Coordinates of C-alpha atoms and ligand atoms in Angstrom, one line a residue:
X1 CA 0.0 0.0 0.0
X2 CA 1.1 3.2 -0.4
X3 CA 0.2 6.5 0.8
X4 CA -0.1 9.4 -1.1
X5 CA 0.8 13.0 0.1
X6 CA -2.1 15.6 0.1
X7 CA -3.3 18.9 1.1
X8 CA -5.0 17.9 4.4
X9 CA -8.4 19.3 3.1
X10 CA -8.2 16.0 0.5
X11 CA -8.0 13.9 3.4
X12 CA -5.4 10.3 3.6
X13 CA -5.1 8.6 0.3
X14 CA -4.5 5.1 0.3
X15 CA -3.4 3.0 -2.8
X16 CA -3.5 -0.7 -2.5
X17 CA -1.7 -3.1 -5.4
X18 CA -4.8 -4.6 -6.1
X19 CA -8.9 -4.8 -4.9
X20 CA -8.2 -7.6 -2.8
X21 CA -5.7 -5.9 -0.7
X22 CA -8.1 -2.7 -0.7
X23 CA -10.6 -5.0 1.0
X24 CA -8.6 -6.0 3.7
X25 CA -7.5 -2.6 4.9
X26 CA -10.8 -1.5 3.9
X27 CA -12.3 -4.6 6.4
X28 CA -9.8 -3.4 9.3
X29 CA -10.1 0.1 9.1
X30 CA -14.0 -0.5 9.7
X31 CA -13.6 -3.0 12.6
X32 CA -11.4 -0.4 14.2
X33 CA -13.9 1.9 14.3
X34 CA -16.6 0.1 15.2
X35 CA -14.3 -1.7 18.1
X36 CA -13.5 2.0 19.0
X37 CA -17.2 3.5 19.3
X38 CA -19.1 0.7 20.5
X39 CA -16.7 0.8 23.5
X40 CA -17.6 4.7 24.1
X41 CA -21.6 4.6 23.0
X42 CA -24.6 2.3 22.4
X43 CA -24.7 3.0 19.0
X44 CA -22.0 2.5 15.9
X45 CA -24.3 4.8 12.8
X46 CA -22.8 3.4 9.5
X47 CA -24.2 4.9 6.2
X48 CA -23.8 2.4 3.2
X49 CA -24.2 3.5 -0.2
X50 CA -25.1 0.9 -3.0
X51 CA -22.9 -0.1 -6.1
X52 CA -19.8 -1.7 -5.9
X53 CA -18.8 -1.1 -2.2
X54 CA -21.0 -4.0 -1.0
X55 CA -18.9 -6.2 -2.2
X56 CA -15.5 -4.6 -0.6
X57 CA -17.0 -5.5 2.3
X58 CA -16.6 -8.6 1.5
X59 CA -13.6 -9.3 4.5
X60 CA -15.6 -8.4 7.3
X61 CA -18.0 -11.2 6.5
X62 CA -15.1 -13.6 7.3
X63 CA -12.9 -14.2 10.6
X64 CA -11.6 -12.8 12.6
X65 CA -14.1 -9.9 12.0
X66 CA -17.4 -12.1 11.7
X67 CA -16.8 -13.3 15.2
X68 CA -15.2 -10.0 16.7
X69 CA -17.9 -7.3 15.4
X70 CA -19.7 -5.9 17.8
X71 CA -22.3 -6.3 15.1
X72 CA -25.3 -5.6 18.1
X73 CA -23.9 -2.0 18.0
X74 CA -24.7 -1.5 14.0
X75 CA -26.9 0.5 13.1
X76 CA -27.6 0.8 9.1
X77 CA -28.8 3.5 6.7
X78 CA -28.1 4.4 3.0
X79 CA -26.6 7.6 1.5
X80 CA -29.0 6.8 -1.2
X81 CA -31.6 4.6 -2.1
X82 CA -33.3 3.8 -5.7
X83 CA -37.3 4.7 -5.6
X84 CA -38.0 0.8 -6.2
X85 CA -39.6 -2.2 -3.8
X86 CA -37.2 -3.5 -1.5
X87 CA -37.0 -7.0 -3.6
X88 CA -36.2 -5.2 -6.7
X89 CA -32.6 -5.9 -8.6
X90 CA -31.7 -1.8 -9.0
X91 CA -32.2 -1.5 -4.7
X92 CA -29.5 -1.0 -2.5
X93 CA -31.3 -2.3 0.2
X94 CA -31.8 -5.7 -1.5
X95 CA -27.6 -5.4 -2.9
X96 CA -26.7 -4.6 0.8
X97 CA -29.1 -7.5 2.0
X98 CA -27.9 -10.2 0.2
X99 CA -24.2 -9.3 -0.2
X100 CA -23.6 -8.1 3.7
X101 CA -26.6 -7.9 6.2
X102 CA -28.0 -11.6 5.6
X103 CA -24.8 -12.6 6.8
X104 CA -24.5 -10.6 9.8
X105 CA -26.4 -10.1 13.2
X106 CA -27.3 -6.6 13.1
X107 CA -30.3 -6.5 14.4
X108 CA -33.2 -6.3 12.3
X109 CA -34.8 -3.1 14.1
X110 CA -31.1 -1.7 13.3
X111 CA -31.7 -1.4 9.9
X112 CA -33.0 1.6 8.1
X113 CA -34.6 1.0 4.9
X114 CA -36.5 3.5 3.1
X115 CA -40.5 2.9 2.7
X116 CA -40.7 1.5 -0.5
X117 CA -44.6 2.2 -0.6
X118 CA -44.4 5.7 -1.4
X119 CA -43.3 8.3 -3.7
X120 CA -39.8 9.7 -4.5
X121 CA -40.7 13.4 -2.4
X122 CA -42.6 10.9 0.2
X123 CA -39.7 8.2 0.8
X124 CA -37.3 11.6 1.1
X125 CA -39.9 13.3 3.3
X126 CA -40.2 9.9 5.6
X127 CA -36.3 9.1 5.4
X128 CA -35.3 12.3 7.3
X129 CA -38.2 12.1 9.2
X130 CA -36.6 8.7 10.3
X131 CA -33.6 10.5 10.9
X132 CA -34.8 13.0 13.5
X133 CA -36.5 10.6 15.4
X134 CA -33.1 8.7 15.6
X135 CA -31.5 12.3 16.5
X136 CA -34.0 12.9 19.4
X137 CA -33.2 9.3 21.0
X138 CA -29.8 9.9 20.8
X139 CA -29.3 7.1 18.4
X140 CA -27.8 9.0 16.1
X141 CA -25.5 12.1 16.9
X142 CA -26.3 15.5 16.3
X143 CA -23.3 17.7 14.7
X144 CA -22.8 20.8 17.1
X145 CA -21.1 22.5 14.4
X146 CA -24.3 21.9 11.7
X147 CA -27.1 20.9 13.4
X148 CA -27.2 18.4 11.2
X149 CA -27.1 14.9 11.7
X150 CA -23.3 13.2 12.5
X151 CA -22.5 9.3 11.5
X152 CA -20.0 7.3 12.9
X153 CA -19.3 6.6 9.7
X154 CA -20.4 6.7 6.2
X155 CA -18.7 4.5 3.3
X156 CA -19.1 5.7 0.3
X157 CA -18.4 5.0 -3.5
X158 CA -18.2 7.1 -6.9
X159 CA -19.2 6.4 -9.8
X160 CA -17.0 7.3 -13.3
X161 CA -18.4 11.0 -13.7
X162 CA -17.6 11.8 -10.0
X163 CA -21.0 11.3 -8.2
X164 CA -21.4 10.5 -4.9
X165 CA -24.8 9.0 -3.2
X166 CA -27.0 10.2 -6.2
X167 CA -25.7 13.7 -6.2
X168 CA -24.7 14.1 -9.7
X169 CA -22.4 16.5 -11.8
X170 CA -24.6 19.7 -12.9
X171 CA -27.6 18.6 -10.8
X172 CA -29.0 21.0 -8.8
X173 CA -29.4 19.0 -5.7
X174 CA -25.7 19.2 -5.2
X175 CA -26.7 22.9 -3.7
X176 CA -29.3 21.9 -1.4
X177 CA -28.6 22.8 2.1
X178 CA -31.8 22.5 4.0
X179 CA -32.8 19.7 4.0
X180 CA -31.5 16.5 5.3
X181 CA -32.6 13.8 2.7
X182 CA -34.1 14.8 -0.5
X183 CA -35.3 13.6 -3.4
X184 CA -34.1 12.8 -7.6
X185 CA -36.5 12.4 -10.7
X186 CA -34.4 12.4 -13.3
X187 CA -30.9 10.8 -12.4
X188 CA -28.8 10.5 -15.2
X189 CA -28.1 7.2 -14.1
X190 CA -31.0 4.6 -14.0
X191 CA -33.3 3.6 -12.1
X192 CA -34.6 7.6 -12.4
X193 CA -36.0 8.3 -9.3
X194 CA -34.3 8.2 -6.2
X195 CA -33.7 9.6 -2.7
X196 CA -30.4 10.6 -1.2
X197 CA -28.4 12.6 1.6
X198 CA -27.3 15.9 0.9
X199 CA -24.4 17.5 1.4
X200 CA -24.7 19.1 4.5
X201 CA -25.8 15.6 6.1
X202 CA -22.4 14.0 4.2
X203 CA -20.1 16.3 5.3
X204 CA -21.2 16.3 8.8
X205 CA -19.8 12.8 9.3
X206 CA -17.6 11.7 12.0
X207 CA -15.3 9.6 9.4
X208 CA -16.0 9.2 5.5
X209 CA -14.4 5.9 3.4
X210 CA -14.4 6.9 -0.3
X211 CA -14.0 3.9 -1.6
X212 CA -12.8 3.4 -5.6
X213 CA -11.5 0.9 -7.6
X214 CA -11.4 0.3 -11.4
X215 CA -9.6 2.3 -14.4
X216 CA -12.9 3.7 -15.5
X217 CA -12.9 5.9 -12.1
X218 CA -9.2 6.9 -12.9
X219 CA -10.2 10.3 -14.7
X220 CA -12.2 11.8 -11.5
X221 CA -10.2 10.3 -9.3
X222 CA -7.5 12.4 -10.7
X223 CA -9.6 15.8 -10.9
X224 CA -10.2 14.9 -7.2
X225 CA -7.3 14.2 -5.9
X226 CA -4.4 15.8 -8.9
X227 CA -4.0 19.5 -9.4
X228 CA -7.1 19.7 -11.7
X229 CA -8.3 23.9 -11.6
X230 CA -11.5 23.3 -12.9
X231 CA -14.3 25.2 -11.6
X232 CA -17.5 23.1 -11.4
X233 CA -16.4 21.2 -8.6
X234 CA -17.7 17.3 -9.5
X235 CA -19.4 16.1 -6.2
X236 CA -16.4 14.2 -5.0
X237 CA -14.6 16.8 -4.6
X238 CA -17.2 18.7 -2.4
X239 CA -17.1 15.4 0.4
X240 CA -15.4 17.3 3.2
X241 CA -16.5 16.0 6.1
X242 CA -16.3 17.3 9.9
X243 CA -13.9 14.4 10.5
X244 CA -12.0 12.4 8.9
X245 CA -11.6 11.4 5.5
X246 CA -9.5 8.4 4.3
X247 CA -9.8 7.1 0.2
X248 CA -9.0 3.5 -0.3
X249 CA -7.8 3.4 -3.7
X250 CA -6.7 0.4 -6.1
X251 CA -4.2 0.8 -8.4
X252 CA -5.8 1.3 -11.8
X253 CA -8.5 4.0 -9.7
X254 CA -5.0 5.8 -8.7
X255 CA -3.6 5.2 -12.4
X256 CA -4.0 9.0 -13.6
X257 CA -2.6 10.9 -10.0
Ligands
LIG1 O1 -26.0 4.6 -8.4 C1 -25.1 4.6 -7.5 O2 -23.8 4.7 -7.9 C2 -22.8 4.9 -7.0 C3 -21.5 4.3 -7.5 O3 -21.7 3.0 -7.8 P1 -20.7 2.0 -8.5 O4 -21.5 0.9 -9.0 O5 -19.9 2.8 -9.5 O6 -19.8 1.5 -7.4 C4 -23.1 4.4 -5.6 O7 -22.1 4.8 -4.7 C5 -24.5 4.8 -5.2 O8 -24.8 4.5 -3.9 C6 -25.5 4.2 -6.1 O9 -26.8 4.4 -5.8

């Protein structure tokens, strides 16, 4: 692995030799931070996001983290979530489900879905909702610096044009800074219609994992990360959370810094 140097604003940038070795440090780097907070609170908030990260999760599904987990502790919600049923191939409750939680014992009440019975601006509406609800029972922290709600930690991935959650290059939801959870009709990226956290929710996070791997992520990887002096900032670059933020990186993702 190696580490690359950065302005501290772009947070510690990790390079692993290959995907598999990404998903062990990836594995550890979550154990220690769930061994860390479960010993100080009651609750460990993790934020999944769908896509390709489910399955760098892969390690902590085997020992010794299976058996050493404080998995009672976990408590589950999604950066984003597709406007489908539950059981339907494009959600990234049913991705996360069958790749990760099935195999766990997170308590069933510990995990957040969204309701899958109503609309886009309704799921949104109930999500956050959800959230403040978790905020007033202390479940979830609140960010004294915000007021907005602060994870233990959210993992998340990016797609090739930069997005993060469903916050997409040009959209205009990249600017929202009311409200907590909000809501997508025409994401460039099927299915259409989804929900997902804003900004002000992401970068309120106790610790962020972006987590990338593959050539075709290379290019905004590099406008993240190199000396790129565009403008429009592409949502990755605008994750800058409270805390801490670490970017496990294979090899071809890293290709272009
Ligand atoms: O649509 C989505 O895409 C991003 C990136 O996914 P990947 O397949 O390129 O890894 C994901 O982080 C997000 O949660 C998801 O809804």
């Amino acid at each position: 692995m190696a580490e690359i140097a950065t302005e501290k604003a772009k947070g510690k940038v990790q390079v692993f030799d290959s995907e598999e070795a990404l998903t062990v440090s990836l594995a550890k780097y979550t154990a220690d931070l769930s061994d860390k907070i479960s010993k100080q609170k009651a609750a460990f908030t993790v934020v999944l996001s769908g896509g390709s990260l489910i399955e760098w999760l892969r390690k902590l599904l085997e020992p010794p983290y299976i058996d050493s987990v404080e998995w009672s502790k976990w408590h589950i919600f999604w950066v984003d979530e597709r406007v489908v049923p539950k059981d339907h191939e494009d959600s990234n409750y049913k991705l996360a489900y069958d790749g990760f939680l099935s195999k766990v014992s997170i308590p069933a009440g510990n995990v957040y879905a969204i309701n899958d019975a109503l609309s886009a601006e309704g799921a949104a509406d109930d999500y956050e909702t959800c959230l403040k609800h978790l905020v007033q029972t202390s479940t979830i922290d609140l960010s004294q610096a915000t007021g907005f709600p602060k994870f233990d930690l959210m993992l998340l991935g990016m797609g090739p044009d930069g997005h993060v959650a469903s916050l997409f290059p040009g959209h205009p939801l990249v600017q929202e800074n009311k409200k907590w959870v909000t809501f997508i009709k025409d994401s460039p990226k099927p299915p259409p219609e989804r929900i997902t956290f804003t900004f002000p929710v992401i970068n309120s996070s106790a610790n962020i994992a972006l987590v990338v791997a593959g050539a075709g992520e290379a290019h905004a990887v590099n406008v993240a990360l190199g000396n790129s002096q565009n403008s429009d900032l592409l949502p990755v670059q605008m994750v800058s959370p409270e805390g801490e933020l670490t970017w496990f990186l294979d090899k071809e993702a890293a290709s272009e810094l």
